[in-house]
mmCIF file of C-alpha atoms in Angstrom:
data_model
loop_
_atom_site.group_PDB
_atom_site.id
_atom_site.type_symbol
_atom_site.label_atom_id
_atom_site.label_comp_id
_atom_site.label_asym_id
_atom_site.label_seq_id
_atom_site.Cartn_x
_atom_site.Cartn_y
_atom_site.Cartn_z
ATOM 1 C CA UNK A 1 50.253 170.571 83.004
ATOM 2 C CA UNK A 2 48.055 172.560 84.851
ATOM 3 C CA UNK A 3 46.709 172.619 88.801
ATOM 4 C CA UNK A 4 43.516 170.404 88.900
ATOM 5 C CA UNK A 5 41.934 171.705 92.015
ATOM 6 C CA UNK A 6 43.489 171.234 95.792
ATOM 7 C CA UNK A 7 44.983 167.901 95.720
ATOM 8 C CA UNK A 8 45.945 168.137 99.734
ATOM 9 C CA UNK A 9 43.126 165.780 100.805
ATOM 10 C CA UNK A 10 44.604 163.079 98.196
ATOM 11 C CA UNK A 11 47.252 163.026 101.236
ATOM 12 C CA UNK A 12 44.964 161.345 103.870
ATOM 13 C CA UNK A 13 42.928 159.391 100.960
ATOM 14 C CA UNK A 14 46.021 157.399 100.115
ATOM 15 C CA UNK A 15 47.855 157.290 103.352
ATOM 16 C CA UNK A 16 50.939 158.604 102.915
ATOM 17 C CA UNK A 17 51.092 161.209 105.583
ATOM 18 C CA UNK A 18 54.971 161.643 104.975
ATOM 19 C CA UNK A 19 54.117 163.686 101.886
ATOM 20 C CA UNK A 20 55.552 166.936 101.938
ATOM 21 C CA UNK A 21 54.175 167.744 98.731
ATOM 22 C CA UNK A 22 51.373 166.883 96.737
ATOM 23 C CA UNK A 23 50.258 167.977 93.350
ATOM 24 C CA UNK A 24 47.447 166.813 90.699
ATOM 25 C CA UNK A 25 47.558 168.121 87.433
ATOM 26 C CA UNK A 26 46.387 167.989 83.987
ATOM 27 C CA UNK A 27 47.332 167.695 80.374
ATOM 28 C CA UNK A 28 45.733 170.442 78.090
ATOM 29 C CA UNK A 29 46.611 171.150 74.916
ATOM 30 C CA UNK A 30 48.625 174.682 74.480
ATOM 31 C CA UNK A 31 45.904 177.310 74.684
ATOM 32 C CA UNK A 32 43.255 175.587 76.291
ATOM 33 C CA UNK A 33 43.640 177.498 79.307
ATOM 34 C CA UNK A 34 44.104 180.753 77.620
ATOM 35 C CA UNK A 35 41.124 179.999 75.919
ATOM 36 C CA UNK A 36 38.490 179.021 78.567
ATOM 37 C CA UNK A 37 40.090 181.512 80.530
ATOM 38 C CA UNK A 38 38.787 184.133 77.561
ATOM 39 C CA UNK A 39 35.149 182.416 77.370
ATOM 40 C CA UNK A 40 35.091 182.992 81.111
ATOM 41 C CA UNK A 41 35.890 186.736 81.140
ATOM 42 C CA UNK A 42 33.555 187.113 78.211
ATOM 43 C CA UNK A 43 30.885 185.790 80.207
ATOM 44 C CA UNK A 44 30.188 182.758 77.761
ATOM 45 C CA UNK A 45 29.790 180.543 80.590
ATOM 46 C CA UNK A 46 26.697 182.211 82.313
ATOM 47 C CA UNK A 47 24.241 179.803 83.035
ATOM 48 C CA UNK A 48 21.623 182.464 82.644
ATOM 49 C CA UNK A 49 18.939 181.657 80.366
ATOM 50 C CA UNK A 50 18.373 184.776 77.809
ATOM 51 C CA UNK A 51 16.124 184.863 74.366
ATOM 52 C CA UNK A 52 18.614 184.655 71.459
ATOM 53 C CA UNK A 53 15.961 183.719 69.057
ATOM 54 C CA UNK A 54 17.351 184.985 65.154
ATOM 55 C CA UNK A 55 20.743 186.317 66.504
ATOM 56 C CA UNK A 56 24.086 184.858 64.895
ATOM 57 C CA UNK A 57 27.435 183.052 66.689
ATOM 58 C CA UNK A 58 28.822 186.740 65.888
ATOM 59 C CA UNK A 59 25.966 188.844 67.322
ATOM 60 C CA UNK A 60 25.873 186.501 70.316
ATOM 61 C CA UNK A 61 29.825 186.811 71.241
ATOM 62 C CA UNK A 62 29.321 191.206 70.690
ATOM 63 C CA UNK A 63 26.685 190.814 73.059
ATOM 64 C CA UNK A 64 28.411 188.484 75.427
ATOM 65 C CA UNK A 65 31.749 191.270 75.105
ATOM 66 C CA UNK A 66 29.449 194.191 75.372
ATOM 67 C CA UNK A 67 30.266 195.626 71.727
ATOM 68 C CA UNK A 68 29.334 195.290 67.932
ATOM 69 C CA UNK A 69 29.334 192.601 65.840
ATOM 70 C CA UNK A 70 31.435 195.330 62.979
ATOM 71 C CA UNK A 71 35.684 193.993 63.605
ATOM 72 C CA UNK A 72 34.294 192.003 66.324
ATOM 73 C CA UNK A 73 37.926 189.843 66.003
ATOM 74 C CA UNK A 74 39.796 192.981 66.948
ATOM 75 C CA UNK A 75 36.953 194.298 69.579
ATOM 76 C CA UNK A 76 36.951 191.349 71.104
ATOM 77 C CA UNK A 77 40.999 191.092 71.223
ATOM 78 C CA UNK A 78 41.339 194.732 72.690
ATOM 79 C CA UNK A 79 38.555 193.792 75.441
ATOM 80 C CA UNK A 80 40.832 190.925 76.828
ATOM 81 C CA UNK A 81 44.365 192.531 76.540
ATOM 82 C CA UNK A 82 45.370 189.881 73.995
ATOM 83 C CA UNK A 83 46.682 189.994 69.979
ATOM 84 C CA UNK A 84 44.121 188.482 66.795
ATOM 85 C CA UNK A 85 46.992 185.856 66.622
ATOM 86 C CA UNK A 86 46.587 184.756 69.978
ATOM 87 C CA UNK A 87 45.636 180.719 71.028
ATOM 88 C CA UNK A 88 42.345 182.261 72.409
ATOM 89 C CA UNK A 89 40.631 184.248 69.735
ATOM 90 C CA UNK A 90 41.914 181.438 67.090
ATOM 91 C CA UNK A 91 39.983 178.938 69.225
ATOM 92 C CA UNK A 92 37.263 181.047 68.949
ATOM 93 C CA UNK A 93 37.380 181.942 65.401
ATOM 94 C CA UNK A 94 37.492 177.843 65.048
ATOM 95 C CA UNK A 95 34.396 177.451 67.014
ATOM 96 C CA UNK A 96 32.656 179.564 64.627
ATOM 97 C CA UNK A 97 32.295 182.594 66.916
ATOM 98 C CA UNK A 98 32.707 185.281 64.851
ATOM 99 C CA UNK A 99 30.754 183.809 62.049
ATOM 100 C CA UNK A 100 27.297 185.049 60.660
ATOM 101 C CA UNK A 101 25.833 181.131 61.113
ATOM 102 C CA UNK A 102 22.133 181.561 62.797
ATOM 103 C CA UNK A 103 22.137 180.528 66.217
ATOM 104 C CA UNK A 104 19.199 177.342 66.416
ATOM 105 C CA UNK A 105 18.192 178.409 69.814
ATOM 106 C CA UNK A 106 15.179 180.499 71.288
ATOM 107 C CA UNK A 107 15.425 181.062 74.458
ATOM 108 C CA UNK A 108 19.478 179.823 76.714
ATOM 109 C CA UNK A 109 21.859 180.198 78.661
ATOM 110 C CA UNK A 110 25.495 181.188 77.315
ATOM 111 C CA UNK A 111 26.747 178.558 78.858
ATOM 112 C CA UNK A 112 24.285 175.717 76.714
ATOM 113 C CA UNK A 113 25.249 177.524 73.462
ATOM 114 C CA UNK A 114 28.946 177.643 74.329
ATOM 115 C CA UNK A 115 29.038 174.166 75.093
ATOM 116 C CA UNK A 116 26.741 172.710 72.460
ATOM 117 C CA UNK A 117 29.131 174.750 70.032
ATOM 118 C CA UNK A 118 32.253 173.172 71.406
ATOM 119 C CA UNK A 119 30.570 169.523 71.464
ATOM 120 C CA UNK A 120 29.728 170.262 67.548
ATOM 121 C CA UNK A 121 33.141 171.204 66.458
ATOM 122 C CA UNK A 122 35.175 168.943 68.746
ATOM 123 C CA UNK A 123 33.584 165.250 69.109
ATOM 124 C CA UNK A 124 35.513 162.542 67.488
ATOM 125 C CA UNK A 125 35.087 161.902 63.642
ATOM 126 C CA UNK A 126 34.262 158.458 62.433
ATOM 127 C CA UNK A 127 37.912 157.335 62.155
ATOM 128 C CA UNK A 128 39.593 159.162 65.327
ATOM 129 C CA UNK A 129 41.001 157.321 67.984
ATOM 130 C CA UNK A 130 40.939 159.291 71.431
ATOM 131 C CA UNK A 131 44.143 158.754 73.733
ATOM 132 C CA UNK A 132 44.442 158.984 77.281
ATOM 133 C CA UNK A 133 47.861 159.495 79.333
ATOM 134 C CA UNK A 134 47.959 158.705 83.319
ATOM 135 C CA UNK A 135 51.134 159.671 84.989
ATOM 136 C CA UNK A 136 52.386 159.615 88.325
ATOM 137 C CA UNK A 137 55.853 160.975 89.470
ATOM 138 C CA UNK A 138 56.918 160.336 92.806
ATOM 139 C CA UNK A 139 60.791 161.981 94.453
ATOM 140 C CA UNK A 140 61.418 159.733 97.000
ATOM 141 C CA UNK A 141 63.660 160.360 100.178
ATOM 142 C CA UNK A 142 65.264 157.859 102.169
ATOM 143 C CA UNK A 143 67.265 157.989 106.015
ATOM 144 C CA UNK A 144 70.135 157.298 104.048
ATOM 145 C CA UNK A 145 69.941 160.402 102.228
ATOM 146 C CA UNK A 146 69.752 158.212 98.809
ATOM 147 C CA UNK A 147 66.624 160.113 96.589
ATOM 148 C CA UNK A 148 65.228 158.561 93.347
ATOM 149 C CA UNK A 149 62.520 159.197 90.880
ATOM 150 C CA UNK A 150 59.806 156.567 90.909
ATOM 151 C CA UNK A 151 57.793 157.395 87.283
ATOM 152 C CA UNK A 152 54.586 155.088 86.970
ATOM 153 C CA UNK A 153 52.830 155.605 83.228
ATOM 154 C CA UNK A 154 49.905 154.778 81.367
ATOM 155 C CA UNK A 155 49.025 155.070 77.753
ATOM 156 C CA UNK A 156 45.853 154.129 76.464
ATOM 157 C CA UNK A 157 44.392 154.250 73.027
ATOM 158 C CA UNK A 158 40.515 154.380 71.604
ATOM 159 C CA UNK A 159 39.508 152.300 68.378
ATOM 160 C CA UNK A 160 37.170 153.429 66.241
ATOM 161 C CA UNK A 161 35.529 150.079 65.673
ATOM 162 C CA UNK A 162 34.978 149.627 69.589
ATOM 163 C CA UNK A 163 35.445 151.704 72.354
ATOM 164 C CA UNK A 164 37.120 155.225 73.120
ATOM 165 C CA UNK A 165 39.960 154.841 75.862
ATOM 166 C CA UNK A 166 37.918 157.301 78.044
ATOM 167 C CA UNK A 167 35.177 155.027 78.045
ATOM 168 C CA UNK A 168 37.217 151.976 78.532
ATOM 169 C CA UNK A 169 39.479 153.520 81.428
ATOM 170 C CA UNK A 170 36.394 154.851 83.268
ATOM 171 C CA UNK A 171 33.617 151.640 82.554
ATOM 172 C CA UNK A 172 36.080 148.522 82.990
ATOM 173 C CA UNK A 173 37.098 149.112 86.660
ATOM 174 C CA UNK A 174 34.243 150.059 87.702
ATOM 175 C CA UNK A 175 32.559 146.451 85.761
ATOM 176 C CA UNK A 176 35.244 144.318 86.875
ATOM 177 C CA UNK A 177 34.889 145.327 90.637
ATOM 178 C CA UNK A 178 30.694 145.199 90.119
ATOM 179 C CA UNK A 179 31.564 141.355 88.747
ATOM 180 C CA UNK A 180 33.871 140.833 91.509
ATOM 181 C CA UNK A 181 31.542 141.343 94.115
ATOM 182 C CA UNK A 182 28.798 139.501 92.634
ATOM 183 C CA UNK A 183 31.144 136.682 91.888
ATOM 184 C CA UNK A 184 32.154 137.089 95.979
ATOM 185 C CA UNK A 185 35.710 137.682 95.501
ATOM 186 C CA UNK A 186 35.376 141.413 96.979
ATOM 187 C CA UNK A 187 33.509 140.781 100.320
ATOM 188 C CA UNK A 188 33.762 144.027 101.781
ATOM 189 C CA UNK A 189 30.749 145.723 102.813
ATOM 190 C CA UNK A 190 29.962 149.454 102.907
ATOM 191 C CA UNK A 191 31.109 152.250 100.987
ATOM 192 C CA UNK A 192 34.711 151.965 99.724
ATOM 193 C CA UNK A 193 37.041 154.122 97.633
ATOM 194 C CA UNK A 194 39.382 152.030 95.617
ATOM 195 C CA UNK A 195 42.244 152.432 97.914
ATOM 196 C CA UNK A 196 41.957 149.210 99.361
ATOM 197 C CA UNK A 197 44.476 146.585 98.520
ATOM 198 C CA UNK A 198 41.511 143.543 98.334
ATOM 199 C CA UNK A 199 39.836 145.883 95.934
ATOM 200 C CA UNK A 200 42.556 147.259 93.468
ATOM 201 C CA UNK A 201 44.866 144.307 93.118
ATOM 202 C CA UNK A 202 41.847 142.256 91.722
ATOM 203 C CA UNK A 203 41.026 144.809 89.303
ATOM 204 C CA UNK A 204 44.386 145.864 88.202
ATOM 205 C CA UNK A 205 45.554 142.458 87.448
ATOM 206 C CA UNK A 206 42.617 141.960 85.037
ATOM 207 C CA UNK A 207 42.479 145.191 83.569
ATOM 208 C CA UNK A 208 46.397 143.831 82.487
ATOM 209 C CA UNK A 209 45.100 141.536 80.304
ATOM 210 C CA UNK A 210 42.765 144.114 78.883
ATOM 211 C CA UNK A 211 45.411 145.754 77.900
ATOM 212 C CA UNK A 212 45.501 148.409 80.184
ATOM 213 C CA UNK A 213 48.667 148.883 82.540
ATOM 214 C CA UNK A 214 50.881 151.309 84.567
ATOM 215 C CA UNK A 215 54.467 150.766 83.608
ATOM 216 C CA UNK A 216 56.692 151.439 86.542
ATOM 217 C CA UNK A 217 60.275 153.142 86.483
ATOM 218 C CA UNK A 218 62.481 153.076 89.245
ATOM 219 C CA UNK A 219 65.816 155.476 90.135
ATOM 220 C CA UNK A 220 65.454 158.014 87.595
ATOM 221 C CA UNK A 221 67.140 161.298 88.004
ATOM 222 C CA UNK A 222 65.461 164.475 90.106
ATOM 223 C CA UNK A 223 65.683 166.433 86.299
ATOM 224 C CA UNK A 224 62.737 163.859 85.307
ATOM 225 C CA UNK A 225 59.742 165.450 88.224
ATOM 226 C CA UNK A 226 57.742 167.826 86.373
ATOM 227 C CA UNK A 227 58.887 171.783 86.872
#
């Protein structure tokens, strides 16, 4: 789990003002960090547009590191202070970006051909199911000096016949409160953020029957917070 930007504000958002600390993070898989950490100091994420026209993945990352294409995998290594076997250089090697493929570009930016690159290799295959995990891990403290672990969950899965569980988690609240209002049972007017109990109870009882849920666990040891 890693720091997903300043998560203070989230204090006054929700209303809990007794917060002492407050912490948003997310799940990457090992090396993912490493990795766009590497892309970053390689300057693969310029938004620059340059003409690549008839230059290779290969070609394109020596240019990017400032070196030759010849044992690119080992120049390329040196120039971020990290091993061949390391999570970052195999991500790139599996991306294709020391290969001698033909870039299909004329004239963009390293950041369109990074990204295009990692859309290519990494969207879903015809039969993959897409999973998303929602956590929230509250250590609460009472006058009575009595603390407990309140751990609320979600697990979601994607089918490959219907929807992926991003889409689902992202669309259906956001259609169920849309039908809600039209059907008059949210009346509010304005602009609201979801923190209001006449707009998320609605939603997150029928959401339930779609199948998606938090599961709530109460008086669980300090040892279960995330370190």
């Amino acid at each position: 789990v890693y720091p997903n930007r300043d998560s203070i504000s989230y204090i006054d958002i929700y209303g809990i003002p007794e917060t002492s600390t407050m912490y948003r993070g997310t799940f990457r898989y090992k090396g993912w960090c490493e990795t766009l950490d590497a892309m970053k100091n390689l300057n693969m994420l310029d938004d620059l547009v340059r003409d690549y026209n008839g230059m290779s993945y290969a070609e394109f990352l020596a240019e990017r590191g400032g070196t030759k294409v010849f044992e690119l995998k080992n120049k390329i290594a040196l120039r971020l202070g990290i091993h061949q076997g390391s999570p970052a250089i195999e991500s790139l090697d599996f991306l294709g970006f020391f290969s001698d493929e033909i870039l299909n570009y004329d004239k963009a930016s390293p950041f369109e051909i990074t990204s295009d690159r990692m859309i290519r290799k990494m969207s879903l295959a015809h039969n993959d199911r897409d999973m998303v995990i929602l956590q929230h891990i509250f250590l609460a403290l009472y006058p009575d000096g009595k603390k407990e672990v309140i751990k609320s969950s979600m697990l979601d899965f994607g089918s490959p016949s219907t929807n992926t569980s991003i889409a689902r988690t992202v669309a259906l609240p956001a259609a169920i409160a849309v039908k809600m209002i039209l059907e008059k049972k949210i009346t509010l007017s304005g602009v609201y953020r979801p923190v209001v109990p006449q707009i998320y109870n609605p939603v997150l009882n029928e959401l339930k029957g779609l199948g998606i849920e938090m599961k709530e666990e109460f008086g669980l040891p300090e040892s279960e917070m995330i370190q």
